[in-house]
PDB file of C-alpha atoms in Angstrom:
ATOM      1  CA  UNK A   1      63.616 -50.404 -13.825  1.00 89.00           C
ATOM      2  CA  UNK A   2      61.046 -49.797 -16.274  1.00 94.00           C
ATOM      3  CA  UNK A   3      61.450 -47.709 -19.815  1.00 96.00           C
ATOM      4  CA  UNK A   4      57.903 -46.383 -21.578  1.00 97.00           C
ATOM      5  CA  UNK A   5      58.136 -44.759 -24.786  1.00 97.00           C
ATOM      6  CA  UNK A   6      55.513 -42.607 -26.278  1.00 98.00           C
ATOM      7  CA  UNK A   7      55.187 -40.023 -29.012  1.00 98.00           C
ATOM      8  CA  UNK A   8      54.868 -43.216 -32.085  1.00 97.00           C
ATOM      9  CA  UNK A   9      52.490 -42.476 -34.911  1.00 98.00           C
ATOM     10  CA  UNK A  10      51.439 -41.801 -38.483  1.00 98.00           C
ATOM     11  CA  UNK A  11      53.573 -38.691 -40.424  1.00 98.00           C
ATOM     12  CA  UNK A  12      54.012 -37.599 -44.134  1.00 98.00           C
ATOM     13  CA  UNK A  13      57.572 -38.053 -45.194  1.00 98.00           C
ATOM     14  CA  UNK A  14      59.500 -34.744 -44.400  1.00 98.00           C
ATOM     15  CA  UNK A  15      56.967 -34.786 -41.441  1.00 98.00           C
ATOM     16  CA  UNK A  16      58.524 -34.888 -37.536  1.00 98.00           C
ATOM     17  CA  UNK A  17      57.547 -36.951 -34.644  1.00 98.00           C
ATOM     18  CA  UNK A  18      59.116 -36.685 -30.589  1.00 98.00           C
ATOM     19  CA  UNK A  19      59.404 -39.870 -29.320  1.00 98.00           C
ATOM     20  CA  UNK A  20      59.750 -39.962 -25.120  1.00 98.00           C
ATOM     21  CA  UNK A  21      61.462 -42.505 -23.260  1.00 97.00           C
ATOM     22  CA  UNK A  22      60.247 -42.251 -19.621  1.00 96.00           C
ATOM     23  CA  UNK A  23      61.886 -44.079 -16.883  1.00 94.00           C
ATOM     24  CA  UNK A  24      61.574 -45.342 -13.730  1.00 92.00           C
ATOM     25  CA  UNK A  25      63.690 -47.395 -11.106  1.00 88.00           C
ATOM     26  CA  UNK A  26      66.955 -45.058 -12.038  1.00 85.00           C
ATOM     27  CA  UNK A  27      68.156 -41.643 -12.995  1.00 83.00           C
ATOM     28  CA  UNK A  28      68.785 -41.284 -16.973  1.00 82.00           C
ATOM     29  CA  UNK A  29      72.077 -39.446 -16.156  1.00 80.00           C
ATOM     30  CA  UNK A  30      73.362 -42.277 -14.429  1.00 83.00           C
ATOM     31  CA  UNK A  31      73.197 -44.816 -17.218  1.00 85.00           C
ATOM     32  CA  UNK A  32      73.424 -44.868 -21.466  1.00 91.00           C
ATOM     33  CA  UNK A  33      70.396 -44.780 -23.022  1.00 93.00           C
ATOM     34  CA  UNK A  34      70.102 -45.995 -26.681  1.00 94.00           C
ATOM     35  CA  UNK A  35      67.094 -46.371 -29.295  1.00 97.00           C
ATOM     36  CA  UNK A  36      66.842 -49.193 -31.850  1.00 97.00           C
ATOM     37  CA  UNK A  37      64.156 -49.712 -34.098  1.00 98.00           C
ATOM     38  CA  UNK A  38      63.240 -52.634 -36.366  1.00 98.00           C
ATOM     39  CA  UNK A  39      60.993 -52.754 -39.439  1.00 96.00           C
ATOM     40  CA  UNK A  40      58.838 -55.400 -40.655  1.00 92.00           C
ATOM     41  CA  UNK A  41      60.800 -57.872 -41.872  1.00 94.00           C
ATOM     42  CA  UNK A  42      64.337 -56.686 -40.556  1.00 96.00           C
ATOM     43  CA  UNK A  43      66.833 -57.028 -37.649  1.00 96.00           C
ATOM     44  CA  UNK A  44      66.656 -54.466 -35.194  1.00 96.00           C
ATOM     45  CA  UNK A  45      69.286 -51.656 -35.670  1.00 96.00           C
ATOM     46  CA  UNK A  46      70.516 -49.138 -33.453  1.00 97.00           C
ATOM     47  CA  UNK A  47      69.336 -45.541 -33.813  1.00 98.00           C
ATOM     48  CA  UNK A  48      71.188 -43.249 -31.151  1.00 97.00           C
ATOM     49  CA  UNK A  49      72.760 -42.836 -27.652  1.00 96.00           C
ATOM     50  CA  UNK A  50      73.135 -40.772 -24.985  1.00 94.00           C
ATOM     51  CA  UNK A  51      75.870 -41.143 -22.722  1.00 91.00           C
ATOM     52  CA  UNK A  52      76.330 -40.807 -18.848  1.00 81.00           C
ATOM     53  CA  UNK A  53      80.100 -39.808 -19.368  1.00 75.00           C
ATOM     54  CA  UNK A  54      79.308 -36.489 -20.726  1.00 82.00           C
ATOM     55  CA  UNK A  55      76.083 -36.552 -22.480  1.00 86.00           C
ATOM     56  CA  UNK A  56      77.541 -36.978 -26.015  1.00 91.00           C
ATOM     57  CA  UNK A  57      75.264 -38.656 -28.549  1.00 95.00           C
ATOM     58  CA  UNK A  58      75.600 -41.539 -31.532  1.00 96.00           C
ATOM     59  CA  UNK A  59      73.673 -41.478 -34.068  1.00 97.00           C
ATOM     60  CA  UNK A  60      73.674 -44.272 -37.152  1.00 97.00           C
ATOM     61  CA  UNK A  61      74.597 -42.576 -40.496  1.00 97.00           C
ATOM     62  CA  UNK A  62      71.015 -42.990 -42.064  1.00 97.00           C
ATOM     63  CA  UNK A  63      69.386 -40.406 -39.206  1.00 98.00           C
ATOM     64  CA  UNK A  64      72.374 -37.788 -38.869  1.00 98.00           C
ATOM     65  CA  UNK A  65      71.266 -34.346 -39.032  1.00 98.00           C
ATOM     66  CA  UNK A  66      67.798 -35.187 -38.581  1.00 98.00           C
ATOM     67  CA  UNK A  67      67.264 -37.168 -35.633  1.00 98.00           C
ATOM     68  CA  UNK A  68      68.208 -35.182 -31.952  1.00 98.00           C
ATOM     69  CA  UNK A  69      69.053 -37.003 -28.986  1.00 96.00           C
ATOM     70  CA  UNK A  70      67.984 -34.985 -25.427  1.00 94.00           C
ATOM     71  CA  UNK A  71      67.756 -35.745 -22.038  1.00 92.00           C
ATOM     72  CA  UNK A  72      65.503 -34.050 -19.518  1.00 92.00           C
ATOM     73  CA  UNK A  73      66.926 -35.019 -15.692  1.00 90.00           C
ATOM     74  CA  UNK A  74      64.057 -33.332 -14.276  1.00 92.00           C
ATOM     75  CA  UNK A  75      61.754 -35.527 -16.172  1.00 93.00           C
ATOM     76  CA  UNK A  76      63.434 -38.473 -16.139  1.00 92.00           C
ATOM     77  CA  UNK A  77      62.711 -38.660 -19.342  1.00 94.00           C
ATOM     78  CA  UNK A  78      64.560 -39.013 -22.874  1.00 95.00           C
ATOM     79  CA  UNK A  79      63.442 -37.655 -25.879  1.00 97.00           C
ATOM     80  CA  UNK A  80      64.593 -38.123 -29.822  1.00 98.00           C
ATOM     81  CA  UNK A  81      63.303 -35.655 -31.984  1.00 98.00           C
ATOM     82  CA  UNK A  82      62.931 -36.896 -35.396  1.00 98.00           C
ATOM     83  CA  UNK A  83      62.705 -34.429 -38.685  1.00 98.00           C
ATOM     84  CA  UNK A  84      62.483 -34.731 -42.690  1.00 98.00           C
ATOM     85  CA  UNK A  85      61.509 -38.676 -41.675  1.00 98.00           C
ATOM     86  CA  UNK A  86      61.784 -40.446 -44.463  1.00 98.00           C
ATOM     87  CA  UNK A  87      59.188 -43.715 -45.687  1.00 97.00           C
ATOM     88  CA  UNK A  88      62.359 -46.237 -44.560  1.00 97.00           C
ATOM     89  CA  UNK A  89      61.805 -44.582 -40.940  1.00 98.00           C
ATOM     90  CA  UNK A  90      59.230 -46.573 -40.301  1.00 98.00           C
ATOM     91  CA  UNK A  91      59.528 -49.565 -37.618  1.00 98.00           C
ATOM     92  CA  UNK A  92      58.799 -49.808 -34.262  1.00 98.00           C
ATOM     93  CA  UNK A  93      61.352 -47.837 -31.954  1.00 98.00           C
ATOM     94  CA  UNK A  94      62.371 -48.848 -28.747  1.00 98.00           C
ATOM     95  CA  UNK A  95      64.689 -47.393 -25.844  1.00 97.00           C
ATOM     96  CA  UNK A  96      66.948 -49.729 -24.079  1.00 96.00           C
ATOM     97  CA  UNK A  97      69.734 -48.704 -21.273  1.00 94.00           C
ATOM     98  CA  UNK A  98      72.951 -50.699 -20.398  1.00 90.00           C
ATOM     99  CA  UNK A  99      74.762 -50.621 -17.092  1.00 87.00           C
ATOM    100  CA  UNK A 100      77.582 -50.492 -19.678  1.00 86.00           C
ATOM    101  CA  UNK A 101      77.681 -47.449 -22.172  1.00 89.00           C
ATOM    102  CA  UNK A 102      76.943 -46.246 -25.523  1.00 91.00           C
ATOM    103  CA  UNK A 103      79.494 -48.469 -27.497  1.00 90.00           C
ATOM    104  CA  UNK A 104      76.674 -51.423 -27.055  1.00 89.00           C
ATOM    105  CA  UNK A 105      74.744 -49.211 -29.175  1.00 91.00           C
ATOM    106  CA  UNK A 106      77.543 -48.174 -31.667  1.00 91.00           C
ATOM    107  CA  UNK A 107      77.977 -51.845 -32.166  1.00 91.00           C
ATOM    108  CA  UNK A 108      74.434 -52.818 -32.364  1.00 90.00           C
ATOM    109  CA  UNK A 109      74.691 -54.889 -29.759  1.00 90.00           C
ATOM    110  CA  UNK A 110      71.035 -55.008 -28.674  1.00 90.00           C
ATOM    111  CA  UNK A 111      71.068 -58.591 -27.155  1.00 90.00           C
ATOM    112  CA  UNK A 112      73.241 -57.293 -24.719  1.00 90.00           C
ATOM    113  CA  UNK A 113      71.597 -54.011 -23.298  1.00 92.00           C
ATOM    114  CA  UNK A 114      69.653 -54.491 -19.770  1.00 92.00           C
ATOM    115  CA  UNK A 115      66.055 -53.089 -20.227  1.00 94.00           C
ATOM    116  CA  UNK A 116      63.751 -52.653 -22.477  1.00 96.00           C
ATOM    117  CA  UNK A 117      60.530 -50.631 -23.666  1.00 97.00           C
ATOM    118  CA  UNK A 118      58.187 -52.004 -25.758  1.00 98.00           C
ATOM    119  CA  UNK A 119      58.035 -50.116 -28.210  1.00 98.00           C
ATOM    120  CA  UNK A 120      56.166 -47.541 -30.295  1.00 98.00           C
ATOM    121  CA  UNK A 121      55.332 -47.465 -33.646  1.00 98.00           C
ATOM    122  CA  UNK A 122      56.232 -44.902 -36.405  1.00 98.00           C
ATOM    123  CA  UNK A 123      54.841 -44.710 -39.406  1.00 98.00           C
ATOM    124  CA  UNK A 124      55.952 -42.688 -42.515  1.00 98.00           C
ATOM    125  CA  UNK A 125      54.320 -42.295 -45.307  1.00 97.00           C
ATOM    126  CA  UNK A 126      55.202 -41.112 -48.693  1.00 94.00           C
TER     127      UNK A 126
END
């Protein structure tokens, strides 16, 4: 199993970024796939979720409404497209997935999710 994000970089605030979460080693239907990010300085927090159940998504209060959670199967790839970021959006985002399912993520459970990416960097700035 491997996850690689992509898509990480510099943006004004009110700017957008599409991060990708590419894996490999399992379909991205078949298990929840969350994002977390952590700023300098700060526990990681969780982000959003996709689920295998039905595809529903969690997102954290602080990015409803302008972060999107989509799945391509074709692809095998994930994607969260992120709008009107804010400065506090910065961190370093990473996709995890869990054998288990989205609640991990609702709970912020991070220590307990399966694999990891490592991670790509967004920067907003004001």
């Amino acid at each position: 199993v491997q996850l690689v994000e992509s898509g990480g970089g510099l943006a004004q605030a009110g700017g957008s970024l599409r991060l990708s979460c590419a894996a490999s080693g399992f379909p991205v239907d078949y298990h929840a796939l969350g994002w977390f990010r952590q700023a300098p300085g700060k526990d990681r927090e969780a982000v959003s979720c996709i689920s295998t159940v039905d595809g529903s998504t969690y997102y954290t209060d602080s990015v409803k409404g302008r972060f999107t959670l989509s799945r391509d199967k074709a692809r095998n790839t994930v994607f969260l497209q992120m709008n009107n970021l804010k400065p506090e959006d910065t961190a370093v985002y990473y996709c995890a997935t869990t054998y288990s399912e989205c609640w991990l993520v609702k709970m912020n459970q991070y220590g307990s999710m399966d694999y990891w990416g490592k991670g790509t960097l967004v920067t907003v700035s004001s």
